[in-house]
mmCIF file of N, CA, C and O in Angstrom:
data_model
loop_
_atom_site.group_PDB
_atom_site.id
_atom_site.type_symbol
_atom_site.label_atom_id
_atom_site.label_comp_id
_atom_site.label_asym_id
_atom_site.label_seq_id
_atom_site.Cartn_x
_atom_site.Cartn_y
_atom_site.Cartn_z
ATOM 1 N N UNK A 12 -99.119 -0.235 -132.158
ATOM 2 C CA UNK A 12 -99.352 0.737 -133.218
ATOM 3 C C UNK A 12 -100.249 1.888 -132.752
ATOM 4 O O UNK A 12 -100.474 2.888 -133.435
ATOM 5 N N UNK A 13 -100.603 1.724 -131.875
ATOM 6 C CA UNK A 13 -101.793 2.852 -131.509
ATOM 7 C C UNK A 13 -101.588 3.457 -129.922
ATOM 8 O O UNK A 13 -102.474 3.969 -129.238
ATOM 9 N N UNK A 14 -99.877 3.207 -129.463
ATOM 10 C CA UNK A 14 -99.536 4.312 -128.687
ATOM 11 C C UNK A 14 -99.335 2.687 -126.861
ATOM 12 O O UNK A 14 -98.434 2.446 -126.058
ATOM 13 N N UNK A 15 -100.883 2.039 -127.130
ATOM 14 C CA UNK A 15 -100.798 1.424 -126.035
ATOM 15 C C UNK A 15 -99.655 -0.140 -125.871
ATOM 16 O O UNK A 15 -99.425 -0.973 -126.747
ATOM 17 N N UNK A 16 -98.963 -0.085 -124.014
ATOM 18 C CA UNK A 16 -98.356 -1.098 -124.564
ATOM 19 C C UNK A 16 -98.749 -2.164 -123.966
ATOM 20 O O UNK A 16 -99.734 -1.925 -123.268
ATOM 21 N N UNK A 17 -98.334 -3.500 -123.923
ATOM 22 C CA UNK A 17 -98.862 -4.713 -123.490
ATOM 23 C C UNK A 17 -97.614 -5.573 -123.015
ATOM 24 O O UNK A 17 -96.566 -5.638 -123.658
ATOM 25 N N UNK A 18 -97.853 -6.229 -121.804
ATOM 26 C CA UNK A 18 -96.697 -7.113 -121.173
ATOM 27 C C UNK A 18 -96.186 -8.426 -121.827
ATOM 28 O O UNK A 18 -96.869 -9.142 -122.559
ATOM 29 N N UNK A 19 -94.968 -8.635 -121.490
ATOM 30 C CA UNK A 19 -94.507 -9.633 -121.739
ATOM 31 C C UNK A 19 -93.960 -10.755 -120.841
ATOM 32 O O UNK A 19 -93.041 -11.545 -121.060
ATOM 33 N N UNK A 20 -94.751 -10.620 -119.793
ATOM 34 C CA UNK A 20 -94.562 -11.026 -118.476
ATOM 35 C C UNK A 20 -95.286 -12.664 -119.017
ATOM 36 O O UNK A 20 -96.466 -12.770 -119.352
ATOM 37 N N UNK A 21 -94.426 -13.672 -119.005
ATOM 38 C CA UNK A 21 -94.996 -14.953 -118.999
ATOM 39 C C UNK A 21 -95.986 -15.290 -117.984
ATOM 40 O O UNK A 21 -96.916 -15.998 -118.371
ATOM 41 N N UNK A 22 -95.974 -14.910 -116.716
ATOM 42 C CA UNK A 22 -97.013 -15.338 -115.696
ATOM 43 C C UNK A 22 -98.439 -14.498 -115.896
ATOM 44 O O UNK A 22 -99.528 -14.887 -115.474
ATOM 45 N N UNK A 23 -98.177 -13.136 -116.705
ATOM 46 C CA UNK A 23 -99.675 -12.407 -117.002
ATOM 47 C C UNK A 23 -99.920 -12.660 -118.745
ATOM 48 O O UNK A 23 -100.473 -11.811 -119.444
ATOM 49 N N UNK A 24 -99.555 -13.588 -119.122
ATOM 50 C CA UNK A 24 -100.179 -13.506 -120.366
ATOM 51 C C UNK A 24 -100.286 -15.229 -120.579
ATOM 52 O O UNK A 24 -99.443 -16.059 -120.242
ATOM 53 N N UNK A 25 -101.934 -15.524 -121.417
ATOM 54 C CA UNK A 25 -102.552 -17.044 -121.701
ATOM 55 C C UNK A 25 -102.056 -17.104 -122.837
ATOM 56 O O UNK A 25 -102.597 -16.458 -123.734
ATOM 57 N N UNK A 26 -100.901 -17.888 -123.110
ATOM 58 C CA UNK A 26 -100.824 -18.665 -124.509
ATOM 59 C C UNK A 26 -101.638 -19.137 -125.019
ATOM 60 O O UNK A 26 -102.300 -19.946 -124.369
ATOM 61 N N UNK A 27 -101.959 -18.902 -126.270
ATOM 62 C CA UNK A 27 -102.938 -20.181 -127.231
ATOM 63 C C UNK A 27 -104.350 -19.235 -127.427
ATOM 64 O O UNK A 27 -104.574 -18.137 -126.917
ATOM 65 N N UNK A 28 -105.108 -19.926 -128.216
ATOM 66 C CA UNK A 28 -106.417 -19.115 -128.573
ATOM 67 C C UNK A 28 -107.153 -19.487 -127.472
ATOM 68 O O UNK A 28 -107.370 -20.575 -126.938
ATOM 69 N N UNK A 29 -107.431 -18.559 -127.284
ATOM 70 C CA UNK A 29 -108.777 -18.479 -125.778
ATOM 71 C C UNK A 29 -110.158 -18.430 -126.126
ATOM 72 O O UNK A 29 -110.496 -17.860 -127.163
ATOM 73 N N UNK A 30 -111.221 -19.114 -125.164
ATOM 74 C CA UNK A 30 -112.202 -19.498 -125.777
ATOM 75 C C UNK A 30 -113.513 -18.687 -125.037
ATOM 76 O O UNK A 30 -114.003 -18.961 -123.941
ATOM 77 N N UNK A 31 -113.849 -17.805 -125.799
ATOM 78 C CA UNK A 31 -114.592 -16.666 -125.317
ATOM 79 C C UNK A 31 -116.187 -17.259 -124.659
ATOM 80 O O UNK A 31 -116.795 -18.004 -125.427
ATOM 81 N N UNK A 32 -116.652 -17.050 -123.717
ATOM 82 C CA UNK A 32 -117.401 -17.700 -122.924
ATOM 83 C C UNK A 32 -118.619 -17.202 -123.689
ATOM 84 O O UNK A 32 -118.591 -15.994 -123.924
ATOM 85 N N UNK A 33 -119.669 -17.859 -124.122
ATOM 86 C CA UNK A 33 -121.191 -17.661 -124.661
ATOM 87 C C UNK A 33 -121.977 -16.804 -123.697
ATOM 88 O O UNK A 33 -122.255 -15.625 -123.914
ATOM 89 N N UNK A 34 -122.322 -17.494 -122.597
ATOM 90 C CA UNK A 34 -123.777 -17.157 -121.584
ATOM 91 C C UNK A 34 -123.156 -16.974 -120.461
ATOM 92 O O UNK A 34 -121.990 -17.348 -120.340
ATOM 93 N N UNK A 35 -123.977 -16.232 -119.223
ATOM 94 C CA UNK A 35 -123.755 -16.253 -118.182
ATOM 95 C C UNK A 35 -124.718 -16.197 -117.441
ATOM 96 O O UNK A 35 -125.615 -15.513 -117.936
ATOM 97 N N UNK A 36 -125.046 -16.766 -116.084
ATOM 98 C CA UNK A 36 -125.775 -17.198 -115.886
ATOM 99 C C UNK A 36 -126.051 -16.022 -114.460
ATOM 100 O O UNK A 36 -125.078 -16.263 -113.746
ATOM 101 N N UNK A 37 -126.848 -14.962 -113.777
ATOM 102 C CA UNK A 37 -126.816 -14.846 -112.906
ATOM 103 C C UNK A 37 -126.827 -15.249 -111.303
ATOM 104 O O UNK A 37 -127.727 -16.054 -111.066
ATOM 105 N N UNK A 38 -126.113 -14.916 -110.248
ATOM 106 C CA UNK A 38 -126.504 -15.610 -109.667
ATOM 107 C C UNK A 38 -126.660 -14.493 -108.198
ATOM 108 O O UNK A 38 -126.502 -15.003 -107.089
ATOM 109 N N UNK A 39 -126.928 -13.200 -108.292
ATOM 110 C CA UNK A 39 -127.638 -12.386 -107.745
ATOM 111 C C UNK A 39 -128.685 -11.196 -108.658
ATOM 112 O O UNK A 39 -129.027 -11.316 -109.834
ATOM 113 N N UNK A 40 -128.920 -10.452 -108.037
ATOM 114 C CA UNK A 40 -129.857 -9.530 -108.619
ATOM 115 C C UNK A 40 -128.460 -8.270 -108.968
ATOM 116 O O UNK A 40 -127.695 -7.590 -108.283
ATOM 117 N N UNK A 41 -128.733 -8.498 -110.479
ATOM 118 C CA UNK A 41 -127.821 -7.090 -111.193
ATOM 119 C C UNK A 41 -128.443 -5.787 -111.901
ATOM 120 O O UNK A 41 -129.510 -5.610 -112.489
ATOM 121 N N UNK A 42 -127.352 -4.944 -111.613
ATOM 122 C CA UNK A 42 -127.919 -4.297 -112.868
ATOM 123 C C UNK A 42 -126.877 -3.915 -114.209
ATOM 124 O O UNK A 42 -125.648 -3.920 -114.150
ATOM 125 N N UNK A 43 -127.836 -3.535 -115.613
ATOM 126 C CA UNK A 43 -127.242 -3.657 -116.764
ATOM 127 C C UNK A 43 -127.082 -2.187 -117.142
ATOM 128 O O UNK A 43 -128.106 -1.548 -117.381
ATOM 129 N N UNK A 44 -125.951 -1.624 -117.215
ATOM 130 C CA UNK A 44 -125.091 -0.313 -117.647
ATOM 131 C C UNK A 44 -125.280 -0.117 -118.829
ATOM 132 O O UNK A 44 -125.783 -0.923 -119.612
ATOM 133 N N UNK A 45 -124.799 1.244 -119.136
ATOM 134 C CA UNK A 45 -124.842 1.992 -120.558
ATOM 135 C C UNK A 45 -123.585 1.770 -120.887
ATOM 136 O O UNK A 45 -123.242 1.291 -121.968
ATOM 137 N N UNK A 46 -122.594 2.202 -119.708
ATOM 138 C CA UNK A 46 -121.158 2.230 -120.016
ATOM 139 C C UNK A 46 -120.248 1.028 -119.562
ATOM 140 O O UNK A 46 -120.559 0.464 -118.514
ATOM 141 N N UNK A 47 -119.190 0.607 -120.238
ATOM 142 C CA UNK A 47 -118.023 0.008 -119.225
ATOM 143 C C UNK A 47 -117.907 0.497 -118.299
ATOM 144 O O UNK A 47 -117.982 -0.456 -117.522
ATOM 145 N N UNK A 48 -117.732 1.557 -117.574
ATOM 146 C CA UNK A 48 -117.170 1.686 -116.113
ATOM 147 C C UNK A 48 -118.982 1.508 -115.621
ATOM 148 O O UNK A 48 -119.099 2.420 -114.803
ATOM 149 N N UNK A 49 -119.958 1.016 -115.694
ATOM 150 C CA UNK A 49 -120.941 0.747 -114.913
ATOM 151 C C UNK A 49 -121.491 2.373 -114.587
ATOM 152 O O UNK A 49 -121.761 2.621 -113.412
ATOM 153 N N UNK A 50 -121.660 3.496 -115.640
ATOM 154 C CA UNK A 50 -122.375 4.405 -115.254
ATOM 155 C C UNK A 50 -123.814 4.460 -115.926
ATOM 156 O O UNK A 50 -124.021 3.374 -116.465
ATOM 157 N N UNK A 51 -124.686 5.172 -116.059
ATOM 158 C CA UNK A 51 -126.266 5.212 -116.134
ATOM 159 C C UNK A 51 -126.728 3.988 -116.612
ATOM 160 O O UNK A 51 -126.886 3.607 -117.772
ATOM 161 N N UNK A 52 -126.979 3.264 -115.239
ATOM 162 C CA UNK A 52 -128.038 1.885 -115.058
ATOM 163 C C UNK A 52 -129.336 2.488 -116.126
ATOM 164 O O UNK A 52 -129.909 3.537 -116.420
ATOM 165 N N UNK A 53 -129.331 1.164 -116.422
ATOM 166 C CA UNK A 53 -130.777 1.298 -117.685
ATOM 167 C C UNK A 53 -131.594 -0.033 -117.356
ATOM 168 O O UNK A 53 -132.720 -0.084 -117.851
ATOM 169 N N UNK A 54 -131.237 -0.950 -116.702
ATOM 170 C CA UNK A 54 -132.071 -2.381 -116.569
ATOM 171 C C UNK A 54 -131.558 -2.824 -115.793
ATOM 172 O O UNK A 54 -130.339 -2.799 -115.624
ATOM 173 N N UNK A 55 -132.885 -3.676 -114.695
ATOM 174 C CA UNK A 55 -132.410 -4.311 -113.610
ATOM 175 C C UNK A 55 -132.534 -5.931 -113.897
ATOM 176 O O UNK A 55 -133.631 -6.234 -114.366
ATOM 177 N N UNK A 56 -131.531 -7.137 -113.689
ATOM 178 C CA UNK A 56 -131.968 -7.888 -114.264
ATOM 179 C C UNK A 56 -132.045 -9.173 -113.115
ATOM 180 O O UNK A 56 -131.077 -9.267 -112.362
ATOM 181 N N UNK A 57 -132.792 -9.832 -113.012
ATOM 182 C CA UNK A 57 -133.096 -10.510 -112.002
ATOM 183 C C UNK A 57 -131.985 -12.251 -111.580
ATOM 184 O O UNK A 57 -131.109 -12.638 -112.354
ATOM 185 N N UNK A 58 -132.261 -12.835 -110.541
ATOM 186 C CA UNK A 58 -131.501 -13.391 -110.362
ATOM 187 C C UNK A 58 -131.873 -14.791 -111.279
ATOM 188 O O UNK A 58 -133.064 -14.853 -111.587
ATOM 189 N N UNK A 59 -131.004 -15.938 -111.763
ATOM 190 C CA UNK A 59 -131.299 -16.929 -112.346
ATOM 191 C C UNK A 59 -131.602 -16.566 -114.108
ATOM 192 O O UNK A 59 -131.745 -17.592 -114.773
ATOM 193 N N UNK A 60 -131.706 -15.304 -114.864
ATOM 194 C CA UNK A 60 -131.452 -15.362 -115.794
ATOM 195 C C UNK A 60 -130.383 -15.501 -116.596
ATOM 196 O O UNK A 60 -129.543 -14.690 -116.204
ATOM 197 N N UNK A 61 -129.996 -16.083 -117.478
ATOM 198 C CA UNK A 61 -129.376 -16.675 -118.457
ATOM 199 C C UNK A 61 -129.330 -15.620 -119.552
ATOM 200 O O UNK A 61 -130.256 -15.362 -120.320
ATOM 201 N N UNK A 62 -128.164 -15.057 -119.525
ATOM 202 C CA UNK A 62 -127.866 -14.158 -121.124
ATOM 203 C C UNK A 62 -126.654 -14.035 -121.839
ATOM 204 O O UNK A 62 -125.524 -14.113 -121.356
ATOM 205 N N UNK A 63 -126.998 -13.813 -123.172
ATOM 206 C CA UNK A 63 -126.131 -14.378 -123.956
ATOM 207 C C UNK A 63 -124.768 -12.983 -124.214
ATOM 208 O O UNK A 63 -124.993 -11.785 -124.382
ATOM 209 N N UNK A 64 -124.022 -13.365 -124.186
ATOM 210 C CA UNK A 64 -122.333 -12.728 -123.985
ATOM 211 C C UNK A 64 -121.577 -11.864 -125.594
ATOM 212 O O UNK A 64 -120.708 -12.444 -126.244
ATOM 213 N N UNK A 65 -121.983 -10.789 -125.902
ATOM 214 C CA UNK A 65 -121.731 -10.419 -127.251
ATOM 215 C C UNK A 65 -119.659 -10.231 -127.272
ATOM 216 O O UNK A 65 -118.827 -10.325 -128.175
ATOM 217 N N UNK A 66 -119.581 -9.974 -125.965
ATOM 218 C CA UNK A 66 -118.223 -9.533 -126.196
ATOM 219 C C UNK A 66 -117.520 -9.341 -125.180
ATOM 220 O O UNK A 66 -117.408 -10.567 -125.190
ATOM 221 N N UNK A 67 -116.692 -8.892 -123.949
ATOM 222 C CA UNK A 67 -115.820 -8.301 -123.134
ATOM 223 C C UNK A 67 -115.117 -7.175 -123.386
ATOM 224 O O UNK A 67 -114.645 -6.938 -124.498
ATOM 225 N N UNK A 68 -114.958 -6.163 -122.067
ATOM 226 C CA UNK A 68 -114.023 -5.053 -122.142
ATOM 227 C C UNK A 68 -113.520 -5.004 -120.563
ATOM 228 O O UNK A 68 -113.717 -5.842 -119.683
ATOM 229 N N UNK A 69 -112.944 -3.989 -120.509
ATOM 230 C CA UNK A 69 -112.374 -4.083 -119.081
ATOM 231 C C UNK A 69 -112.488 -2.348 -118.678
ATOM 232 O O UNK A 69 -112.249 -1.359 -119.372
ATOM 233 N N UNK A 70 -112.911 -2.467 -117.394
ATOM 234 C CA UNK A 70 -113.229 -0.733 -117.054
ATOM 235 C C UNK A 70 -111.744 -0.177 -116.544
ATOM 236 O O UNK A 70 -110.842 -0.688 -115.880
ATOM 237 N N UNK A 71 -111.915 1.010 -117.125
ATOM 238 C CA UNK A 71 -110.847 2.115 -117.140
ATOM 239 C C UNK A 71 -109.791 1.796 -118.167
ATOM 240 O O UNK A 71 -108.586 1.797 -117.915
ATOM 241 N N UNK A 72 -110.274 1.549 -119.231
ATOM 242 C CA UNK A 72 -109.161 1.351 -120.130
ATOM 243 C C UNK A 72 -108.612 2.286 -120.861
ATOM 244 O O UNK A 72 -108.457 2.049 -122.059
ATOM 245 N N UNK A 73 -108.256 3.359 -120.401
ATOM 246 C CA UNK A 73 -107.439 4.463 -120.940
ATOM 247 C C UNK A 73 -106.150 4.813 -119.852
ATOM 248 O O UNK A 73 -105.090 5.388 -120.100
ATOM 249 N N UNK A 74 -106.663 4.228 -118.513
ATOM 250 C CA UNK A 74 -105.872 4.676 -117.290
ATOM 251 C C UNK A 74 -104.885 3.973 -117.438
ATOM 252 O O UNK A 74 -104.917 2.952 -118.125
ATOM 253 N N UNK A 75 -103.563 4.496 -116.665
ATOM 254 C CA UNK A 75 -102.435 3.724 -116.607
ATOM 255 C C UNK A 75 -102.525 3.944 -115.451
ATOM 256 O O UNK A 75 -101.400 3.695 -115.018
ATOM 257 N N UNK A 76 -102.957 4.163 -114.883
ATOM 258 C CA UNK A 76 -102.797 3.715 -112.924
ATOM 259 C C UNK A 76 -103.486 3.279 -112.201
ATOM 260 O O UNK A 76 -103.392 3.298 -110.974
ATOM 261 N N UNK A 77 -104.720 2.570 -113.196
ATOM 262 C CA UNK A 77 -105.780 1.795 -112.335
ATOM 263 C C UNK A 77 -106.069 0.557 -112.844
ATOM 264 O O UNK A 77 -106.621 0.471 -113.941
ATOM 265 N N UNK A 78 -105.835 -0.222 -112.334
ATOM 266 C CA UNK A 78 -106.630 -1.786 -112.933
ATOM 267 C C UNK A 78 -108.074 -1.830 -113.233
ATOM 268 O O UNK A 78 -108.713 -1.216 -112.378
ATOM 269 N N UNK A 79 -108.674 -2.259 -113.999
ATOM 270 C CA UNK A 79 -109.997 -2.396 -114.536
ATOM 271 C C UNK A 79 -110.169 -3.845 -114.463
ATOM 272 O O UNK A 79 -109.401 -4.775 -114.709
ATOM 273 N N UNK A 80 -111.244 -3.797 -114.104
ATOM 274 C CA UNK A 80 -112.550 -4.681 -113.542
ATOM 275 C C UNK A 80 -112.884 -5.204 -115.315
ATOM 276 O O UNK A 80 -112.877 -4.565 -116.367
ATOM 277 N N UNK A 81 -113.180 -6.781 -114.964
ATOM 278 C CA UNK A 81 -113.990 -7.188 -116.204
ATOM 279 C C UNK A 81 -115.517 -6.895 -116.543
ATOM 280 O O UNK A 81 -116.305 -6.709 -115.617
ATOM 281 N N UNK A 82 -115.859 -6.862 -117.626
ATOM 282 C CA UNK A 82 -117.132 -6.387 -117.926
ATOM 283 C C UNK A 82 -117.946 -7.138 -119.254
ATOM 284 O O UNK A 82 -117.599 -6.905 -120.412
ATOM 285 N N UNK A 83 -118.666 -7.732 -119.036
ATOM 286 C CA UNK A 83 -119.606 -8.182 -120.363
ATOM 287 C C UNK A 83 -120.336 -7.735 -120.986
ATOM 288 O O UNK A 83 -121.486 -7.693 -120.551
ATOM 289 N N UNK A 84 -120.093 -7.270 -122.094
ATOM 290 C CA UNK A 84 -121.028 -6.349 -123.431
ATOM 291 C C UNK A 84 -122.024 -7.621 -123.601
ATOM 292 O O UNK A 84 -121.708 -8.765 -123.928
ATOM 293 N N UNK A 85 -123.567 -7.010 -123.231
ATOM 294 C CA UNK A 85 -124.507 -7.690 -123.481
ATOM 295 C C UNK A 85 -125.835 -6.819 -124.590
ATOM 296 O O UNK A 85 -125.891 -5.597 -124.730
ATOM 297 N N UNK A 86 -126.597 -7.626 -125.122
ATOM 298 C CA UNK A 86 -127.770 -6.422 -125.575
ATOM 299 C C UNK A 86 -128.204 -5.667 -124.763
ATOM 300 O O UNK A 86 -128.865 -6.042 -123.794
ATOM 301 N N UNK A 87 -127.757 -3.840 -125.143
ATOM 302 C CA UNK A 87 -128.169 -2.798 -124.654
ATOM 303 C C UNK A 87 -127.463 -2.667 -123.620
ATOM 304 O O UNK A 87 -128.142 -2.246 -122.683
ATOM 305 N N UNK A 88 -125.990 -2.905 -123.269
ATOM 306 C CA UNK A 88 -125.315 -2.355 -122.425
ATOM 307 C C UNK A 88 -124.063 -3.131 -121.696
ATOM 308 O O UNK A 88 -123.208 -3.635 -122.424
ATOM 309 N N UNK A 89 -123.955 -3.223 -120.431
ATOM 310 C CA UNK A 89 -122.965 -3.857 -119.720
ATOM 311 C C UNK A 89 -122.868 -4.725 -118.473
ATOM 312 O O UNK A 89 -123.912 -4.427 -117.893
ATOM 313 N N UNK A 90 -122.434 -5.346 -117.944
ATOM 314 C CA UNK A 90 -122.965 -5.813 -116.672
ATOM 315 C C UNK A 90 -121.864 -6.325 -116.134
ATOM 316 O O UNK A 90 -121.027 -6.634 -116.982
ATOM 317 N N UNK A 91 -121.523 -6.552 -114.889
ATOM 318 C CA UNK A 91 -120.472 -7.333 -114.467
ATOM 319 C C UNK A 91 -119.500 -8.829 -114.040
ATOM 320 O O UNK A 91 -119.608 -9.604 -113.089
ATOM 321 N N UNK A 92 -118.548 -8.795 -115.209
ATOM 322 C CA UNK A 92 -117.975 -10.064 -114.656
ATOM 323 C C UNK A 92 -117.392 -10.882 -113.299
ATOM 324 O O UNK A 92 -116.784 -11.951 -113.351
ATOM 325 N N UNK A 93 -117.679 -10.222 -112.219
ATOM 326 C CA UNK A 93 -117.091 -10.245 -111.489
ATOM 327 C C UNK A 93 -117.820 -12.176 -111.099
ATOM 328 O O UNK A 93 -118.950 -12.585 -111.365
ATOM 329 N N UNK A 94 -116.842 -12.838 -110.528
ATOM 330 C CA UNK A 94 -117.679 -14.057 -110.046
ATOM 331 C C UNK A 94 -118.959 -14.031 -109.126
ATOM 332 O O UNK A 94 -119.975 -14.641 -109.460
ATOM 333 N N UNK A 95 -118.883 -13.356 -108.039
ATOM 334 C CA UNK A 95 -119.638 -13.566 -106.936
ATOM 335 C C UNK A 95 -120.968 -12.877 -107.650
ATOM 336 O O UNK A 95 -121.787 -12.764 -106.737
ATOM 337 N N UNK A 96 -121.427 -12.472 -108.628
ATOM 338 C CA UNK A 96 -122.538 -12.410 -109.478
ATOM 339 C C UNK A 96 -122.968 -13.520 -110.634
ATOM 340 O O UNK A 96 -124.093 -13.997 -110.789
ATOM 341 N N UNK A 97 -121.821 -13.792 -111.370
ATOM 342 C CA UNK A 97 -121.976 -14.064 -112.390
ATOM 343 C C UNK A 97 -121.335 -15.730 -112.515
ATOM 344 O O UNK A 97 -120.335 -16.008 -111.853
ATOM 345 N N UNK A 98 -121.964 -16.747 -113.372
ATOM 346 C CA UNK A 98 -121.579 -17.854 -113.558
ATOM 347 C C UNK A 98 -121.813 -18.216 -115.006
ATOM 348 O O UNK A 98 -122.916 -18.324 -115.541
ATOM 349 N N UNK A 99 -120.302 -18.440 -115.729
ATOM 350 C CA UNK A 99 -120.208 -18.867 -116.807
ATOM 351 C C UNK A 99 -120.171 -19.585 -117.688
ATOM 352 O O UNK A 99 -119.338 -20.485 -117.572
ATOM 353 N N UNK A 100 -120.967 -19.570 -118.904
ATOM 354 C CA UNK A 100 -120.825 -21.017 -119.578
ATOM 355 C C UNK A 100 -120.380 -20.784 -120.886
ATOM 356 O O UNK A 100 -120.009 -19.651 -121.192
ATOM 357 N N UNK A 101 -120.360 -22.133 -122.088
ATOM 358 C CA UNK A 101 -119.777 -21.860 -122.982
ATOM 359 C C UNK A 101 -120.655 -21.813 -124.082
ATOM 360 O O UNK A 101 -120.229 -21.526 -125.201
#
């Protein structure tokens, strides 16, 4: 309804209700964004903290020719899902 479209590719899409992850746990030294695409850093957050997960988006989500990177909406900004930072819980 709003122009964007979405696949129907059985191998890229999770059947069933998916279960949105709570916390994540760091497991290097990050920093926490203003924006989804990771522009004006506002907080550096150290390694071994534990924070709580308000939501997900994915960077570049207007582009049709670039894949976007996962991203976790946290208080006051963004930070990255990527594994080799981040470890998740429920």
């Amino acid at each position: 309804s709003n122009g964007n479209y979405i696949t129907g590719n059985r191998k890229l899409v999770k059947m069933g209700k998916q279960k949105m992850p709570r916390y994540v746990k760091v497991k290097q030294n990050i920093n926490r964004y203003k924006t989804v695409n990771l522009t004006k850093r506002n907080k550096h957050i150290k390694k071994g903290t534990k924070i709580r997960i308000k939501n997900y988006d994915y960077s570049q989500a207007n582009s049709v020719t670039k894949h976007g990177a996962l991203r976790y909406r946290i208080a006051g900004g963004y930070i990255t899902g990527n594994s080799k930072y981040v470890k998740v819980y429920d």
